Short mmCIF file of C-alpha atoms in Angstrom, two decimals:
data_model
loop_
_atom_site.label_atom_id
_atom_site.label_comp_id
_atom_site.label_asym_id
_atom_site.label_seq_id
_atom_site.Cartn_x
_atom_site.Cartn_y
_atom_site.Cartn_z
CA UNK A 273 171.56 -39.80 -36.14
CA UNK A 274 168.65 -40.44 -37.89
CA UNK A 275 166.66 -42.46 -35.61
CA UNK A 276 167.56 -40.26 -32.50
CA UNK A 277 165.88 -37.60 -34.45
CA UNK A 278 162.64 -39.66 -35.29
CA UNK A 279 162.84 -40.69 -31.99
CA UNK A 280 162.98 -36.59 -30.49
CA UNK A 281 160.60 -35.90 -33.11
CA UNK A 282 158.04 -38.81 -31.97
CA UNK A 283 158.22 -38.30 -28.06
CA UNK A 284 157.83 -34.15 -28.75
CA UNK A 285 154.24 -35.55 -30.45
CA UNK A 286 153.43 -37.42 -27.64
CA UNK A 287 154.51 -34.94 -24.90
CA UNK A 288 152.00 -31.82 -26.77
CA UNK A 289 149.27 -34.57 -26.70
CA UNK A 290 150.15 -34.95 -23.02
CA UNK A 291 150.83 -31.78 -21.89
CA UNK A 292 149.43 -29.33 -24.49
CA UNK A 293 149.26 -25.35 -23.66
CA UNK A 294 151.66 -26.72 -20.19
CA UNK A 295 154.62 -28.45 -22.59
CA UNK A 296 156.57 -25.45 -22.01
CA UNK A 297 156.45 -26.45 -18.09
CA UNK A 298 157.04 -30.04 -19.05
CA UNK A 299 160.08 -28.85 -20.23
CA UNK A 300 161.68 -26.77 -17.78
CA UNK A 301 160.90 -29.62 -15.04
CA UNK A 302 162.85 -31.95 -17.59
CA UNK A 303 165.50 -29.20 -17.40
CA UNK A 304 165.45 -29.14 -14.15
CA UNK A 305 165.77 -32.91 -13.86
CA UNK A 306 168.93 -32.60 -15.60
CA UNK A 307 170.51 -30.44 -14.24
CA UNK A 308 169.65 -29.47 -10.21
CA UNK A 309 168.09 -32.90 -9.87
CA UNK A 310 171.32 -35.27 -11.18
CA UNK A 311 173.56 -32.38 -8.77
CA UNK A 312 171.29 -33.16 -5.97
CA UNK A 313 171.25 -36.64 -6.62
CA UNK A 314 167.47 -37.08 -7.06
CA UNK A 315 168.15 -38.61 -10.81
CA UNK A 316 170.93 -40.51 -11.87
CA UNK A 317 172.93 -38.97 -15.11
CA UNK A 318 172.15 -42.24 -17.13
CA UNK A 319 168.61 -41.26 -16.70
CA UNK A 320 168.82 -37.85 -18.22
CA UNK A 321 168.46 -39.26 -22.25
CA UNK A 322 165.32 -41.11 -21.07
CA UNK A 323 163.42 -38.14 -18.57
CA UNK A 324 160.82 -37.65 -21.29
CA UNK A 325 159.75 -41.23 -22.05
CA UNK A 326 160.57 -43.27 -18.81
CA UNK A 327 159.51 -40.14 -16.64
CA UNK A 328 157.49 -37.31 -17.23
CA UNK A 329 155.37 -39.22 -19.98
CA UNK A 330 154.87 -42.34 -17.96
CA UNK A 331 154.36 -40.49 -14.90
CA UNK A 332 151.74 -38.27 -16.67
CA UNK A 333 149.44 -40.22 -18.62
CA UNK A 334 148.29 -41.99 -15.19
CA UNK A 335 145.86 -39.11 -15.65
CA UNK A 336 143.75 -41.05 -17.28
CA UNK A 337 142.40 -42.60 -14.38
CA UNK A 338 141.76 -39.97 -12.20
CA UNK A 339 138.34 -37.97 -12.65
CA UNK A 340 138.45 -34.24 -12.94
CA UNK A 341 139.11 -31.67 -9.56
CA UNK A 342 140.12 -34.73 -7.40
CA UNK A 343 142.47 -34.74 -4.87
CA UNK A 344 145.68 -36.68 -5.20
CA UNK A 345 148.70 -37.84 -2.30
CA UNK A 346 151.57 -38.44 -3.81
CA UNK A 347 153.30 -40.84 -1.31
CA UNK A 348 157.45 -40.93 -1.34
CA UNK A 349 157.31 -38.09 -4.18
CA UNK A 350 161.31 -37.82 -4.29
CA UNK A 351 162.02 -35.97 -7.62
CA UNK A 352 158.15 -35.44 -8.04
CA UNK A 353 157.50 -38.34 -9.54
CA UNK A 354 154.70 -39.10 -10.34
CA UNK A 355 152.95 -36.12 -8.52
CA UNK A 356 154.84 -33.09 -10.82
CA UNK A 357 154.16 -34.64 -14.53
CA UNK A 358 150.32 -35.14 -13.36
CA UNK A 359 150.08 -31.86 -11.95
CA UNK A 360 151.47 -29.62 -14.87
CA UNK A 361 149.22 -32.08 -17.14
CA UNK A 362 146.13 -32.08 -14.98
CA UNK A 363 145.48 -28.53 -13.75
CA UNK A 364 141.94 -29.18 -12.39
CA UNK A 365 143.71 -32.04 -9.90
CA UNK A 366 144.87 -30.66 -6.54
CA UNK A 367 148.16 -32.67 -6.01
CA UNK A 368 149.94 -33.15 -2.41
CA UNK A 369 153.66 -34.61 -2.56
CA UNK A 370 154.46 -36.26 0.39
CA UNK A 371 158.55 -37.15 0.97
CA UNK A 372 160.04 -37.63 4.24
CA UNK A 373 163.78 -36.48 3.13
CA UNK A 374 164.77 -32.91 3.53
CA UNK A 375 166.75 -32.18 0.30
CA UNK A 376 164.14 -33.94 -2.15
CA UNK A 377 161.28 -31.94 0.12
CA UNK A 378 163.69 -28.79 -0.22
CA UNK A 379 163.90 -29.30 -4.43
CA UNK A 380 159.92 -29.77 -4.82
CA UNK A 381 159.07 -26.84 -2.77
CA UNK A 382 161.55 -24.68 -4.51
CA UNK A 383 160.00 -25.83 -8.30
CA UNK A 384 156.70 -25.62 -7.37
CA UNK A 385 157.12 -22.35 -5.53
CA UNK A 386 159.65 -20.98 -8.84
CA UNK A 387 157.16 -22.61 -11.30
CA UNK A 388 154.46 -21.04 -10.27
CA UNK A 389 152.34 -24.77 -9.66
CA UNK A 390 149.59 -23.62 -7.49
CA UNK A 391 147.60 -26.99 -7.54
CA UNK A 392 150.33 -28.66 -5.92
CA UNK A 393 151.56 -28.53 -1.78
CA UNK A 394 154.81 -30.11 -0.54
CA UNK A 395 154.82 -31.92 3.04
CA UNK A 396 157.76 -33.41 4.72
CA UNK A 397 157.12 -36.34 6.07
CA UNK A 398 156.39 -39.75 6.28
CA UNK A 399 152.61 -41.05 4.93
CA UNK A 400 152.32 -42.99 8.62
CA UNK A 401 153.05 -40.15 10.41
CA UNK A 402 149.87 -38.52 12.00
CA UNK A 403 150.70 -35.02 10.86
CA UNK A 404 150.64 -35.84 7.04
CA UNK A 405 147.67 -38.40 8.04
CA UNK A 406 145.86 -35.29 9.03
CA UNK A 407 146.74 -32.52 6.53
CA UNK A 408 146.61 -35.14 3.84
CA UNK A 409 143.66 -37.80 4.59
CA UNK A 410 140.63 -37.87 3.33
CA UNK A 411 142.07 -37.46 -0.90
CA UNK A 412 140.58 -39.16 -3.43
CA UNK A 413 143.64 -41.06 -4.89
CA UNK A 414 147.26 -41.72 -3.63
CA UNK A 415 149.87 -42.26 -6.10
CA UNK A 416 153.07 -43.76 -5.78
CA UNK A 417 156.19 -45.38 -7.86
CA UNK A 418 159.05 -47.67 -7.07
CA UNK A 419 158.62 -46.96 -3.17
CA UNK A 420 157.34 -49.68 -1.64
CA UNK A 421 156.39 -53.63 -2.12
CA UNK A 422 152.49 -53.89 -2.19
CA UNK A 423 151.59 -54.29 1.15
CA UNK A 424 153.77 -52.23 2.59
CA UNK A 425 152.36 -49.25 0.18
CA UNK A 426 148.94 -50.09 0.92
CA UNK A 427 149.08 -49.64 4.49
CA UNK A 428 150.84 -46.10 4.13
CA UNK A 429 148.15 -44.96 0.82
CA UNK A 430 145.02 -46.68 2.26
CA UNK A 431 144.76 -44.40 5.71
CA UNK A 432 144.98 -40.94 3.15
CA UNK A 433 141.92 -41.80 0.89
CA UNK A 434 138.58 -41.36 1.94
CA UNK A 435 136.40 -44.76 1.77
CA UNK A 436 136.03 -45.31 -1.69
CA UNK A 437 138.97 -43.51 -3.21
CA UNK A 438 141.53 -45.28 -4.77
CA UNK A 439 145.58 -46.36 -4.74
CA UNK A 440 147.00 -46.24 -8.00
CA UNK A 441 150.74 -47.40 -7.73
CA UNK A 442 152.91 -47.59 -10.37
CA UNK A 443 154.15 -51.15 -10.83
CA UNK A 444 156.71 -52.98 -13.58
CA UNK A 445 155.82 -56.15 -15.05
CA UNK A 446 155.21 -58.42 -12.10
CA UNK A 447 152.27 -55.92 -10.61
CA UNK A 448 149.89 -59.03 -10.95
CA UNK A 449 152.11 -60.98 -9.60
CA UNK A 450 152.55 -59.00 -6.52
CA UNK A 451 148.94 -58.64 -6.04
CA UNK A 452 148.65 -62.59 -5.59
CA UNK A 453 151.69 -62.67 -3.65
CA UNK A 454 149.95 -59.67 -1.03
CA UNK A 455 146.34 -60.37 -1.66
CA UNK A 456 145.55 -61.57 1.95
CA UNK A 457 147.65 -58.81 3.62
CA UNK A 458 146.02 -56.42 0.85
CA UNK A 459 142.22 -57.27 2.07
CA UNK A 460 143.28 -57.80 5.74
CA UNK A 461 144.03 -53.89 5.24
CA UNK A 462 140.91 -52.99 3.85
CA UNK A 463 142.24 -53.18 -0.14
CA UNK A 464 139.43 -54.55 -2.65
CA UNK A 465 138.64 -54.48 -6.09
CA UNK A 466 142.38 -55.27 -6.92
CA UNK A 467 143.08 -55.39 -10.75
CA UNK A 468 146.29 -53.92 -13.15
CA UNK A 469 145.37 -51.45 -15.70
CA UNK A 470 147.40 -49.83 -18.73
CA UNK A 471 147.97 -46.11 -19.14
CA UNK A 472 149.07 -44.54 -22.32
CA UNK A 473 147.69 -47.31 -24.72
CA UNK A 474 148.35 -46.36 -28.29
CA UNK A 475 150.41 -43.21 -26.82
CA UNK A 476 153.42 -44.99 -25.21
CA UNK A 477 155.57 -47.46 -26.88
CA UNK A 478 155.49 -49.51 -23.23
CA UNK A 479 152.46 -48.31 -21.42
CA UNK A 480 152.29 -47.65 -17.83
CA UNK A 481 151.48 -50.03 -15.53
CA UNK A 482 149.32 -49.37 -12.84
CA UNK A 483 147.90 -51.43 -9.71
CA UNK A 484 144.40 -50.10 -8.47
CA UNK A 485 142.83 -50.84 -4.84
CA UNK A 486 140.08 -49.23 -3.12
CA UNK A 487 139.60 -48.66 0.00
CA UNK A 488 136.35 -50.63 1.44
CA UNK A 489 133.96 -49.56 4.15
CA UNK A 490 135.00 -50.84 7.32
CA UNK A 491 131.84 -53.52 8.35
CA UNK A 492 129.69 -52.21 10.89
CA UNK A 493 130.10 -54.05 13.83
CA UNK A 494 127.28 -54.87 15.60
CA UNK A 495 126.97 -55.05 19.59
CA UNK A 496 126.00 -58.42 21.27
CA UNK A 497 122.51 -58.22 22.43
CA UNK A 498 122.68 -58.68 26.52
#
């Protein structure tokens, strides 16, 4: 009993840290998790002990490498993940969930709406689709976590940022590894300066591990003197 306590008391630490004068809406989308999200079947009930660590925290400290007021996609949002922790963290960042399934589009419209997030916009869709190409392209960052394999998120996040802007995916412990495995595929789709960072360094017992790309300019082509 004594270490679950520690354990409450340490994460509640990290989460004010995280969250500050917005824990209290940290902790009604953990609620909400819980409760409408394991009845919808968005979260699985063995999840529920771990929301705060394994979720919201590692979902929200990717915050760290976004800059302030940018615009963020959050590609295959399901439960809001990553897209709600970084929003109710990050006020200043205008956050757009995208998720093709109608009951997971359904839940994050009716929390943001009831919540009162006004830096945040659901779309139902899929991040291919033309319509969420042209309500969401042009962002400065598209997030992601567990959706995709590499390449396959790249050419779904790539078209949405702006040259320049950036993919930050959430990967486990083989996100190097899955760069080298989709390097050629990565660049062939206009992916460069590929590397893994950490989030939550000194914060999170296992910090968050996150793939970057940027999109290049397309080279100018240059017509064939006649």
């Amino acid at each position: 009993m004594f270490h679950v306590e520690q354990d409450e008391a340490r994460i509640h630490e990290i989460a004010v840290r995280v969250f500050g004068e917005r824990l209290g809406l940290a902790e009604q989308y953990r609620d909400s998790l819980a409760t409408d999200g394991v009845e919808r079947g968005l979260i699985g009930p063995r999840e529920v002990p771990r929301l705060w660590d394994r979720h919201l925290l590692n979902c929200a400290v990717l915050g760290e490498l976004i800059d302030e007021g940018e615009r963020v996609v959050d590609v295959g949002s399901g439960a809001g993940l990553p897209g709600i922790p970084l929003a109710i963290a990050r006020p200043d960042l205008h956050v757009t969930l995208v998720e093709p399934l109608l009951r997971r589009s359904v839940y994050l419209a009716e929390f943001v709406e009831t919540h009162g997030l006004t830096n945040v916009l659901v779309i139902r869709g899929r991040a291919e689709q033309p319509g969420v190409v042209k309500e969401a392209g042009g962002s400065d960052v598209v997030t992601s976590r567990a959706v995709a394999p590499l390449a396959k998120l790249a050419k779904w996040s790539l078209p949405l940022v702006h040259e320049g802007g950036r993919m930050l995916a959430l990967k486990g412990s083989s996100a190097a590894e899955e760069i080298e495995r989709d390097r050629d595929e990565l660049v062939r789709l206009g992916a460069g300066n590929l590397e893994v960072l950490e989030c939550g360094v000194g914060l999170l017992e296992t910090p968050t591990l996150v793939v970057k790309a940027e999109r290049m300019p397309r080279p100018v082509r240059r017509r064939k003197k006649r």
